[in-house]
mmCIF file of C-alpha atoms in Angstrom:
data_model
loop_
_atom_site.group_PDB
_atom_site.id
_atom_site.type_symbol
_atom_site.label_atom_id
_atom_site.label_comp_id
_atom_site.label_asym_id
_atom_site.label_seq_id
_atom_site.Cartn_x
_atom_site.Cartn_y
_atom_site.Cartn_z
ATOM 1 C CA MET A 1294 -51.335 49.084 14.468
ATOM 2 C CA SER A 1295 -47.802 50.466 14.408
ATOM 3 C CA PRO A 1296 -45.231 49.327 16.929
ATOM 4 C CA GLU A 1297 -44.694 51.521 19.928
ATOM 5 C CA LYS A 1298 -41.874 54.000 19.459
ATOM 6 C CA ILE A 1299 -39.736 55.352 22.266
ATOM 7 C CA ARG A 1300 -37.973 58.678 22.059
ATOM 8 C CA HIS A 1301 -34.225 58.727 22.750
ATOM 9 C CA GLN A 1302 -31.986 61.677 23.131
ATOM 10 C CA LEU A 1303 -28.390 61.155 22.099
ATOM 11 C CA PHE A 1304 -25.261 63.113 21.368
ATOM 12 C CA LEU A 1305 -23.191 62.510 18.244
ATOM 13 C CA PRO A 1306 -19.769 63.870 17.365
ATOM 14 C CA LYS A 1307 -19.898 66.708 14.803
ATOM 15 C CA PRO A 1308 -18.470 64.642 11.863
ATOM 16 C CA VAL A 1309 -20.981 61.823 12.485
ATOM 17 C CA SER A 1310 -23.818 64.328 12.846
ATOM 18 C CA ASP A 1311 -22.849 65.981 9.540
ATOM 19 C CA ARG A 1312 -22.863 62.635 7.765
ATOM 20 C CA LEU A 1313 -26.264 61.799 9.277
ATOM 21 C CA GLU A 1314 -27.655 65.166 8.106
ATOM 22 C CA ALA A 1315 -26.334 64.523 4.575
ATOM 23 C CA LEU A 1316 -27.926 61.058 4.439
ATOM 24 C CA ALA A 1317 -31.231 62.310 5.870
ATOM 25 C CA ALA A 1318 -31.366 65.098 3.260
ATOM 26 C CA LYS A 1319 -31.890 62.538 0.491
ATOM 27 C CA PRO A 1320 -35.494 61.883 -0.599
ATOM 28 C CA GLY A 1321 -37.238 59.120 1.318
ATOM 29 C CA ALA A 1322 -34.729 59.093 4.179
ATOM 30 C CA SER A 1323 -35.141 60.204 7.765
ATOM 31 C CA LYS A 1324 -32.792 60.424 10.702
ATOM 32 C CA SER A 1325 -34.950 58.004 12.688
ATOM 33 C CA ALA A 1326 -34.942 55.396 9.924
ATOM 34 C CA ILE A 1327 -31.182 55.712 9.402
ATOM 35 C CA LEU A 1328 -30.423 55.434 13.119
ATOM 36 C CA THR A 1329 -32.897 52.554 13.541
ATOM 37 C CA ASP A 1330 -31.207 50.630 10.704
ATOM 38 C CA ALA A 1331 -27.738 51.405 12.077
ATOM 39 C CA VAL A 1332 -28.566 50.351 15.647
ATOM 40 C CA THR A 1333 -30.343 47.203 14.424
ATOM 41 C CA ALA A 1334 -27.350 46.227 12.281
ATOM 42 C CA TRP A 1335 -24.963 46.848 15.174
ATOM 43 C CA LEU A 1336 -27.067 44.755 17.571
ATOM 44 C CA ASN A 1337 -27.330 41.925 15.022
ATOM 45 C CA ARG A 1338 -23.553 41.891 14.568
ATOM 46 C CA ARG A 1339 -23.146 41.812 18.323
ATOM 47 C CA GLY A 1340 -25.422 38.749 18.486
ATOM 48 C CA ALA A 1341 -23.457 37.041 15.718
ATOM 49 C CA SER A 1342 -20.245 37.758 17.599
ATOM 50 C CA GLU A 1343 -21.764 36.187 20.695
ATOM 51 C CA LEU A 1344 -22.551 33.022 18.717
ATOM 52 C CA GLU A 1345 -18.993 33.011 17.386
ATOM 53 C CA ASP A 1346 -17.684 33.305 20.944
ATOM 54 C CA ARG A 1347 -19.887 30.428 22.122
ATOM 55 C CA PHE A 1348 -19.225 28.013 19.272
ATOM 56 C CA GLY A 1349 -15.878 29.179 17.896
ATOM 57 C CA ILE A 1350 -13.720 27.241 20.357
ATOM 58 C CA ARG A 1351 -15.699 24.059 19.807
ATOM 59 C CA LEU A 1352 -15.542 24.446 16.022
ATOM 60 C CA ASP A 1353 -11.784 25.003 16.260
ATOM 61 C CA ARG A 1354 -11.432 21.758 18.251
ATOM 62 C CA LEU A 1355 -13.539 19.843 15.736
ATOM 63 C CA THR A 1356 -11.497 21.261 12.857
ATOM 64 C CA ALA A 1357 -8.260 20.190 14.552
ATOM 65 C CA ALA A 1358 -9.660 16.696 15.216
ATOM 66 C CA ILE A 1359 -10.737 16.312 11.593
ATOM 67 C CA GLY A 1360 -7.278 17.458 10.507
ATOM 68 C CA ARG A 1361 -5.677 14.760 12.670
ATOM 69 C CA ILE A 1362 -8.028 12.116 11.264
ATOM 70 C CA GLU A 1363 -7.171 13.197 7.728
ATOM 71 C CA ARG A 1364 -3.450 13.129 8.521
ATOM 72 C CA ASP A 1365 -3.754 9.656 10.059
ATOM 73 C CA GLY A 1366 -5.626 8.424 6.985
ATOM 74 C CA HIS A 1367 -2.848 9.682 4.723
ATOM 75 C CA ILE A 1368 -0.253 7.969 6.921
ATOM 76 C CA GLN A 1369 -2.171 4.681 6.761
ATOM 77 C CA ILE A 1370 -2.558 4.849 2.995
ATOM 78 C CA GLU A 1371 1.123 5.697 2.501
ATOM 79 C CA THR A 1372 2.173 2.886 4.858
ATOM 80 C CA LEU A 1373 0.034 0.372 2.991
ATOM 81 C CA ALA A 1374 1.306 1.566 -0.393
ATOM 82 C CA LEU A 1375 4.955 1.286 0.705
ATOM 83 C CA PHE A 1376 4.346 -2.165 2.183
ATOM 84 C CA VAL A 1377 2.710 -3.413 -1.014
ATOM 85 C CA ARG A 1378 5.545 -1.956 -3.117
ATOM 86 C CA TYR A 1379 8.104 -3.637 -0.845
ATOM 87 C CA GLU A 1380 6.328 -6.996 -0.961
ATOM 88 C CA LEU A 1381 6.022 -6.865 -4.720
ATOM 89 C CA ALA A 1382 9.689 -5.952 -5.050
ATOM 90 C CA ILE A 1383 11.089 -8.783 -2.881
ATOM 91 C CA HIS A 1384 8.836 -11.620 -4.062
ATOM 92 C CA ALA A 1385 9.250 -13.050 -7.520
ATOM 93 C CA PRO A 1386 6.042 -13.393 -9.497
ATOM 94 C CA LEU A 1387 4.581 -16.884 -9.798
ATOM 95 C CA ALA A 1388 5.010 -18.727 -13.047
ATOM 96 C CA GLU A 1389 1.921 -19.175 -15.208
ATOM 97 C CA ASN A 1390 1.943 -22.949 -14.753
ATOM 98 C CA ASP A 1391 2.547 -22.880 -10.956
ATOM 99 C CA HIS A 1392 -0.991 -23.881 -10.029
ATOM 100 C CA ALA A 1393 -0.033 -25.043 -6.530
ATOM 101 C CA GLY A 1394 1.633 -21.684 -5.764
ATOM 102 C CA ARG A 1395 -1.351 -19.752 -7.119
ATOM 103 C CA ALA A 1396 -3.781 -21.876 -5.087
ATOM 104 C CA LEU A 1397 -1.753 -21.256 -1.928
ATOM 105 C CA ALA A 1398 -1.637 -17.496 -2.663
ATOM 106 C CA ALA A 1399 -5.413 -17.425 -3.209
ATOM 107 C CA LYS A 1400 -5.965 -19.319 0.060
ATOM 108 C CA ARG A 1401 -3.705 -16.885 1.961
ATOM 109 C CA PHE A 1402 -5.416 -13.877 0.395
ATOM 110 C CA GLU A 1403 -8.852 -15.268 1.331
ATOM 111 C CA ALA A 1404 -7.648 -15.814 4.931
ATOM 112 C CA PHE A 1405 -6.329 -12.222 4.990
ATOM 113 C CA ILE A 1406 -9.642 -10.787 3.759
ATOM 114 C CA THR A 1407 -11.577 -12.916 6.266
ATOM 115 C CA GLN A 1408 -9.385 -11.698 9.132
ATOM 116 C CA VAL A 1409 -9.815 -8.043 8.075
ATOM 117 C CA GLY A 1410 -13.589 -8.585 7.972
ATOM 118 C CA ARG A 1411 -13.578 -10.115 11.463
ATOM 119 C CA GLN A 1412 -11.467 -7.282 12.896
ATOM 120 C CA ILE A 1413 -13.738 -4.609 11.395
ATOM 121 C CA ALA A 1414 -16.948 -6.395 12.434
ATOM 122 C CA ALA A 1415 -15.675 -6.749 16.011
ATOM 123 C CA GLY A 1416 -14.459 -3.139 16.113
ATOM 124 C CA ARG A 1417 -10.925 -4.233 17.003
ATOM 125 C CA ARG A 1418 -7.709 -2.594 15.909
ATOM 126 C CA THR A 1419 -4.403 -4.347 15.370
ATOM 127 C CA ILE A 1420 -2.258 -1.215 15.719
ATOM 128 C CA GLY A 1421 -2.959 1.255 18.500
ATOM 129 C CA ALA A 1422 -5.034 -1.122 20.613
ATOM 130 C CA THR A 1423 -5.537 0.370 24.076
ATOM 131 C CA GLU A 1424 -6.203 -2.878 25.942
ATOM 132 C CA PRO A 1425 -3.995 -5.977 26.028
ATOM 133 C CA GLY A 1426 -5.295 -8.822 23.921
ATOM 134 C CA GLN A 1427 -7.292 -6.536 21.648
#
C-alpha cells in the first residue's frame, strides 16, 4: 500500500522553475520526487535548527564552565609547581648521614599526606571555603 499523496499547487520563480525542469529531464527523475526531497531536506534542517536553538545556550554554558574548570586546574598546578620550586630552592638538602632529619621529614610528609586524604574524604577545601571553619 503506497502512502497517501496530496496534490499541491505552487508558484516558482522562472530561474528556479528552469532548474527544476532541467533536473527533471534526466532519466529516473521527476518533479515530484525532486520537490519531495527538497522539502524534506528543508524541513529536516529546520528541525535541526530548532534543536540547536533549544540546546545551544545550555551547551555554551557548559563549555564555558568546563573552560573555567580547566583554567582553574592549570592555575592550581602552576601554583603547586612554583611552591615546590621555591621550597626546594630555599631549603638545603639533608646530608646522607642525617638520619634524624630524614626521619623528621618522612614523619612530616606522612602527616601531610594524611591531612590531604582527610580533606578529600570529607569533601572540604582549604582555599575557597564558603563557610567559616571549613
